[in-house]
Amino acid sequence: DADVTQTPRNRITKTGKRIMLECSQTKGHDRMYWYRQDPGLGLRLIYYSFDVKDINKGEISDGYSVSRQAQAKFSLSLESAIPNQTALYFCATSEWTGSSYNEQFFGPGTRLTVL
Amino acid sequence: GENVEQHPSTLSVQEGDSAVIKCTYSDSASNYFPWYKQELGKRPQLIIDIRSNVGEKKDQRIAVTLNKTAKHFSLHITETQPEDSAVYFCAALQEGTYKYIFGTGTRLKVLA
């Protein structure tokens, strides 16, 4: 089945370390998103991309960067991790059909802990 | 900025009763409103959605209503079952930016 996958699923790191979270999809979707989830705060958008050449900041992009290496791959980097970046991170994809919007499909999530 | 408010944050109902979760959005250009269910330790999954040209949509025990004038939309679950226990998120898609703005979630507990 076509899916959205994330690696790693869990990561513990130390303050100041550089971390990369990876997302791959086999759905053939053009749009990819990175969210973080914190208790009581819902899903907040970090970055999103509509194709390889199109990257956009979301509402909480400070301290993060992204790379869209191919249509199927979208990576999120924390250049210098800090404890308040401890959260559950989700990648998501969606497809623009030219006439309608469609649901987002989420990856399984990456639980990141910054000590 | 754009905002989606969701209430209540927690909701407990007896099995068989109905549950209603409400969301309000700020951007009148929003035109697509999905609802996601997230079970413990799992990823969010779409359960129902509605587009701005429709006022109501039903799928078995689940329904969504949209009031564009008031910028409100609601999720209705009838005949609740223990497996309905989860966190539910509403979202609004902004026309133009194509960003999905999520509510803060409602933890639903269905008591057997």
mmCIF file of C-alpha atoms in Angstrom:
data_model
loop_
_atom_site.group_PDB
_atom_site.id
_atom_site.type_symbol
_atom_site.label_atom_id
_atom_site.label_comp_id
_atom_site.label_asym_id
_atom_site.label_seq_id
_atom_site.Cartn_x
_atom_site.Cartn_y
_atom_site.Cartn_z
ATOM 1 C CA ASP A 1 0.000 0.000 0.000
ATOM 2 C CA ALA A 2 1.173 3.511 -0.743
ATOM 3 C CA ASP A 3 2.288 5.118 2.477
ATOM 4 C CA VAL A 4 4.091 7.913 4.303
ATOM 5 C CA THR A 5 7.092 6.797 6.356
ATOM 6 C CA GLN A 6 9.303 8.623 8.831
ATOM 7 C CA THR A 7 12.741 7.862 10.209
ATOM 8 C CA PRO A 8 13.745 7.640 12.956
ATOM 9 C CA ARG A 9 10.638 6.824 14.982
ATOM 10 C CA ASN A 10 12.264 7.813 18.240
ATOM 11 C CA ARG A 11 15.333 9.917 18.938
ATOM 12 C CA ILE A 12 16.985 11.183 22.075
ATOM 13 C CA THR A 13 19.656 13.824 21.629
ATOM 14 C CA LYS A 14 21.482 16.517 23.529
ATOM 15 C CA THR A 15 21.219 20.278 23.426
ATOM 16 C CA GLY A 16 23.246 21.778 20.595
ATOM 17 C CA LYS A 17 23.294 18.681 18.388
ATOM 18 C CA ARG A 18 22.194 18.745 14.753
ATOM 19 C CA ILE A 19 19.315 16.414 14.006
ATOM 20 C CA MET A 20 17.642 15.384 10.764
ATOM 21 C CA LEU A 21 14.219 13.801 10.536
ATOM 22 C CA GLU A 22 13.344 12.157 7.257
ATOM 23 C CA CYS A 23 10.050 11.632 5.490
ATOM 24 C CA SER A 24 9.368 9.522 2.421
ATOM 25 C CA GLN A 25 6.134 8.834 0.597
ATOM 26 C CA THR A 26 5.020 6.435 -2.087
ATOM 27 C CA LYS A 27 1.651 8.094 -2.653
ATOM 28 C CA GLY A 28 2.880 10.209 -5.547
ATOM 29 C CA HIS A 29 1.602 13.363 -3.854
ATOM 30 C CA ASP A 30 3.103 16.712 -4.708
ATOM 31 C CA ARG A 31 2.527 18.468 -1.381
ATOM 32 C CA MET A 32 4.422 17.654 1.800
ATOM 33 C CA TYR A 33 4.243 19.170 5.282
ATOM 34 C CA TRP A 34 6.047 19.040 8.613
ATOM 35 C CA TYR A 35 4.114 19.537 11.862
ATOM 36 C CA ARG A 36 4.967 19.317 15.515
ATOM 37 C CA GLN A 37 2.478 18.127 18.113
ATOM 38 C CA ASP A 38 2.598 19.235 21.718
ATOM 39 C CA PRO A 39 -0.005 18.349 24.360
ATOM 40 C CA GLY A 40 -2.822 20.880 24.331
ATOM 41 C CA LEU A 41 -1.451 22.735 21.319
ATOM 42 C CA GLY A 42 -2.614 20.551 18.480
ATOM 43 C CA LEU A 43 -0.658 20.287 15.252
ATOM 44 C CA ARG A 44 1.424 23.313 14.336
ATOM 45 C CA LEU A 45 2.871 23.771 10.866
ATOM 46 C CA ILE A 46 6.658 24.111 10.619
ATOM 47 C CA TYR A 47 7.293 24.053 6.851
ATOM 48 C CA TYR A 48 5.464 22.947 3.744
ATOM 49 C CA SER A 49 6.385 22.304 0.126
ATOM 50 C CA PHE A 50 4.307 22.107 -3.025
ATOM 51 C CA ASP A 51 7.113 20.728 -5.183
ATOM 52 C CA VAL A 52 10.885 20.365 -5.189
ATOM 53 C CA LYS A 53 11.425 24.045 -5.938
ATOM 54 C CA ASP A 54 8.762 25.408 -3.615
ATOM 55 C CA ILE A 55 9.398 25.656 0.143
ATOM 56 C CA ASN A 56 7.292 27.749 2.506
ATOM 57 C CA LYS A 57 7.537 28.631 6.164
ATOM 58 C CA GLY A 58 4.757 27.686 8.477
ATOM 59 C CA GLU A 59 3.789 29.300 11.758
ATOM 60 C CA ILE A 60 6.735 27.997 13.814
ATOM 61 C CA SER A 61 9.730 27.729 11.456
ATOM 62 C CA ASP A 62 12.342 29.376 13.711
ATOM 63 C CA GLY A 63 15.075 26.898 14.650
ATOM 64 C CA TYR A 64 14.151 24.506 11.824
ATOM 65 C CA SER A 65 15.133 24.068 8.186
ATOM 66 C CA VAL A 66 13.925 21.700 5.474
ATOM 67 C CA SER A 67 15.072 20.116 2.247
ATOM 68 C CA ARG A 68 12.886 18.670 -0.507
ATOM 69 C CA GLN A 69 15.362 16.296 -2.136
ATOM 70 C CA ALA A 70 12.811 14.780 -4.496
ATOM 71 C CA GLN A 71 9.064 14.721 -4.885
ATOM 72 C CA ALA A 72 8.951 11.753 -2.521
ATOM 73 C CA LYS A 73 11.364 13.009 0.161
ATOM 74 C CA PHE A 74 11.111 15.918 2.594
ATOM 75 C CA SER A 75 13.592 16.264 5.457
ATOM 76 C CA LEU A 76 13.400 18.429 8.561
ATOM 77 C CA SER A 77 16.581 19.596 10.302
ATOM 78 C CA LEU A 78 17.182 21.074 13.716
ATOM 79 C CA GLU A 79 20.518 22.854 13.320
ATOM 80 C CA SER A 80 21.150 23.175 17.048
ATOM 81 C CA ALA A 81 18.567 21.319 19.082
ATOM 82 C CA ILE A 82 17.166 22.847 22.274
ATOM 83 C CA PRO A 83 14.973 21.242 24.977
ATOM 84 C CA ASN A 84 11.779 23.082 23.951
ATOM 85 C CA GLN A 85 11.967 21.307 20.596
ATOM 86 C CA THR A 86 11.077 18.113 22.411
ATOM 87 C CA ALA A 87 7.856 17.047 20.705
ATOM 88 C CA LEU A 88 6.172 14.563 18.401
ATOM 89 C CA TYR A 89 6.870 15.431 14.760
ATOM 90 C CA PHE A 90 4.596 14.428 11.899
ATOM 91 C CA CYS A 91 5.144 14.533 8.180
ATOM 92 C CA ALA A 92 2.069 14.698 5.956
ATOM 93 C CA THR A 93 1.262 14.655 2.259
ATOM 94 C CA SER A 94 -1.648 15.787 0.149
ATOM 95 C CA GLU A 95 -2.545 16.011 -3.495
ATOM 96 C CA TRP A 96 -3.889 18.915 -5.497
ATOM 97 C CA THR A 97 -6.011 17.524 -8.292
ATOM 98 C CA GLY A 98 -6.460 20.840 -10.041
ATOM 99 C CA SER A 99 -10.071 21.179 -9.034
ATOM 100 C CA SER A 100 -10.346 20.173 -5.399
ATOM 101 C CA TYR A 101 -8.516 19.934 -2.150
ATOM 102 C CA ASN A 102 -7.927 16.586 -0.569
ATOM 103 C CA GLU A 103 -7.152 15.048 2.778
ATOM 104 C CA GLN A 104 -3.713 14.962 4.281
ATOM 105 C CA PHE A 105 -2.078 11.619 4.951
ATOM 106 C CA PHE A 106 0.184 11.518 7.974
ATOM 107 C CA GLY A 107 3.310 9.525 8.671
ATOM 108 C CA PRO A 108 3.638 7.521 11.908
ATOM 109 C CA GLY A 109 5.473 10.328 13.706
ATOM 110 C CA THR A 110 8.926 10.817 15.212
ATOM 111 C CA ARG A 111 9.197 11.305 18.946
ATOM 112 C CA LEU A 112 12.144 13.618 19.602
ATOM 113 C CA THR A 113 13.568 14.278 23.040
ATOM 114 C CA VAL A 114 16.221 16.956 23.517
ATOM 115 C CA LEU A 115 18.054 16.720 26.830
ATOM 116 C CA GLY B 1 -3.032 35.529 12.153
ATOM 117 C CA GLU B 2 -5.142 32.623 11.055
ATOM 118 C CA ASN B 3 -6.688 30.704 13.885
ATOM 119 C CA VAL B 4 -8.983 27.753 14.534
ATOM 120 C CA GLU B 5 -10.517 27.489 17.989
ATOM 121 C CA GLN B 6 -11.796 24.107 19.128
ATOM 122 C CA HIS B 7 -14.053 23.291 22.089
ATOM 123 C CA PRO B 8 -14.251 21.490 24.386
ATOM 124 C CA SER B 9 -10.720 20.328 25.091
ATOM 125 C CA THR B 10 -12.037 17.220 26.859
ATOM 126 C CA LEU B 11 -15.410 15.501 26.593
ATOM 127 C CA SER B 12 -16.742 12.481 28.459
ATOM 128 C CA VAL B 13 -19.961 10.790 27.375
ATOM 129 C CA GLN B 14 -21.772 7.598 28.239
ATOM 130 C CA GLU B 15 -21.747 4.858 25.643
ATOM 131 C CA GLY B 16 -24.700 5.332 23.315
ATOM 132 C CA ASP B 17 -24.944 9.083 23.872
ATOM 133 C CA SER B 18 -24.041 11.723 21.304
ATOM 134 C CA ALA B 19 -20.911 13.862 21.247
ATOM 135 C CA VAL B 20 -20.506 17.276 19.643
ATOM 136 C CA ILE B 21 -17.235 19.103 19.055
ATOM 137 C CA LYS B 22 -17.213 22.659 17.774
ATOM 138 C CA CYS B 23 -14.671 24.715 15.857
ATOM 139 C CA THR B 24 -14.522 28.347 14.827
ATOM 140 C CA TYR B 25 -12.186 29.665 12.150
ATOM 141 C CA SER B 26 -10.996 33.196 11.569
ATOM 142 C CA ASP B 27 -10.141 33.319 7.868
ATOM 143 C CA SER B 28 -13.252 33.722 5.724
ATOM 144 C CA ALA B 29 -11.268 32.490 2.693
ATOM 145 C CA SER B 30 -11.058 28.988 4.195
ATOM 146 C CA ASN B 31 -12.978 26.534 2.038
ATOM 147 C CA TYR B 32 -12.188 22.986 3.131
ATOM 148 C CA PHE B 33 -12.728 21.612 6.641
ATOM 149 C CA PRO B 34 -11.452 18.132 7.556
ATOM 150 C CA TRP B 35 -11.789 16.273 10.856
ATOM 151 C CA TYR B 36 -9.081 13.885 12.022
ATOM 152 C CA LYS B 37 -9.138 11.185 14.685
ATOM 153 C CA GLN B 38 -5.953 10.310 16.515
ATOM 154 C CA GLU B 39 -5.915 7.187 18.638
ATOM 155 C CA LEU B 40 -3.324 6.835 21.364
ATOM 156 C CA GLY B 41 0.136 6.401 19.870
ATOM 157 C CA LYS B 42 -1.169 6.550 16.319
ATOM 158 C CA ARG B 43 -1.110 9.029 13.476
ATOM 159 C CA PRO B 44 -4.086 11.349 12.767
ATOM 160 C CA GLN B 45 -6.490 9.917 10.205
ATOM 161 C CA LEU B 46 -9.278 11.636 8.327
ATOM 162 C CA ILE B 47 -12.772 10.642 9.411
ATOM 163 C CA ILE B 48 -14.898 13.163 7.534
ATOM 164 C CA ASP B 49 -14.518 16.433 5.661
ATOM 165 C CA ILE B 50 -16.727 19.158 4.240
ATOM 166 C CA ARG B 51 -16.257 21.762 1.541
ATOM 167 C CA SER B 52 -17.495 25.314 1.729
ATOM 168 C CA ASN B 53 -20.288 24.814 -0.804
ATOM 169 C CA VAL B 54 -21.981 22.221 1.424
ATOM 170 C CA GLY B 55 -23.807 22.783 4.719
ATOM 171 C CA GLU B 56 -23.867 19.236 6.084
ATOM 172 C CA LYS B 57 -22.346 15.849 5.394
ATOM 173 C CA LYS B 58 -23.041 12.485 7.011
ATOM 174 C CA ASP B 59 -21.227 9.176 7.089
ATOM 175 C CA GLN B 60 -22.988 6.567 9.200
ATOM 176 C CA ARG B 61 -22.702 7.727 12.847
ATOM 177 C CA ILE B 62 -20.604 10.781 12.012
ATOM 178 C CA ALA B 63 -21.788 14.113 10.639
ATOM 179 C CA VAL B 64 -20.252 17.514 10.090
ATOM 180 C CA THR B 65 -22.123 20.796 9.777
ATOM 181 C CA LEU B 66 -20.780 24.088 8.445
ATOM 182 C CA ASN B 67 -22.094 27.602 9.010
ATOM 183 C CA LYS B 68 -20.049 29.850 6.725
ATOM 184 C CA THR B 69 -21.707 33.041 7.909
ATOM 185 C CA ALA B 70 -20.753 32.392 11.517
ATOM 186 C CA LYS B 71 -17.496 30.658 10.543
ATOM 187 C CA HIS B 72 -18.411 27.629 12.652
ATOM 188 C CA PHE B 73 -18.234 23.931 11.909
ATOM 189 C CA SER B 74 -19.062 21.009 14.156
ATOM 190 C CA LEU B 75 -18.512 17.267 14.396
ATOM 191 C CA HIS B 76 -21.427 15.145 15.597
ATOM 192 C CA ILE B 77 -20.977 11.523 16.664
ATOM 193 C CA THR B 78 -24.143 9.592 17.479
ATOM 194 C CA GLU B 79 -24.495 6.310 19.364
ATOM 195 C CA THR B 80 -20.965 6.598 20.698
ATOM 196 C CA GLN B 81 -18.945 3.444 21.307
ATOM 197 C CA PRO B 82 -15.796 2.866 23.394
ATOM 198 C CA GLU B 83 -13.720 2.698 20.193
ATOM 199 C CA ASP B 84 -14.684 6.311 19.496
ATOM 200 C CA SER B 85 -12.416 7.311 22.396
ATOM 201 C CA ALA B 86 -9.568 9.318 20.872
ATOM 202 C CA VAL B 87 -8.359 12.855 20.254
ATOM 203 C CA TYR B 88 -10.231 14.661 17.490
ATOM 204 C CA PHE B 89 -8.797 17.580 15.518
ATOM 205 C CA CYS B 90 -10.597 19.998 13.273
ATOM 206 C CA ALA B 91 -8.762 21.931 10.574
ATOM 207 C CA ALA B 92 -9.397 24.642 8.015
ATOM 208 C CA LEU B 93 -7.622 24.948 4.681
ATOM 209 C CA GLN B 94 -6.806 28.465 3.616
ATOM 210 C CA GLU B 95 -7.453 29.338 0.006
ATOM 211 C CA GLY B 96 -4.376 30.923 -1.527
ATOM 212 C CA THR B 97 -1.715 29.668 0.896
ATOM 213 C CA TYR B 98 -3.138 26.117 1.002
ATOM 214 C CA LYS B 99 -2.096 25.808 4.630
ATOM 215 C CA TYR B 100 -4.080 23.576 6.951
ATOM 216 C CA ILE B 101 -4.688 25.329 10.290
ATOM 217 C CA PHE B 102 -5.514 22.858 13.050
ATOM 218 C CA GLY B 103 -7.544 23.251 16.202
ATOM 219 C CA THR B 104 -5.977 22.274 19.518
ATOM 220 C CA GLY B 105 -7.840 18.977 19.754
ATOM 221 C CA THR B 106 -10.615 17.405 21.835
ATOM 222 C CA ARG B 107 -9.999 14.319 23.936
ATOM 223 C CA LEU B 108 -13.177 12.250 23.790
ATOM 224 C CA LYS B 109 -13.769 9.529 26.354
ATOM 225 C CA VAL B 110 -16.684 7.173 25.879
ATOM 226 C CA LEU B 111 -17.561 5.518 29.169
ATOM 227 C CA ALA B 112 -18.885 1.971 29.005
#
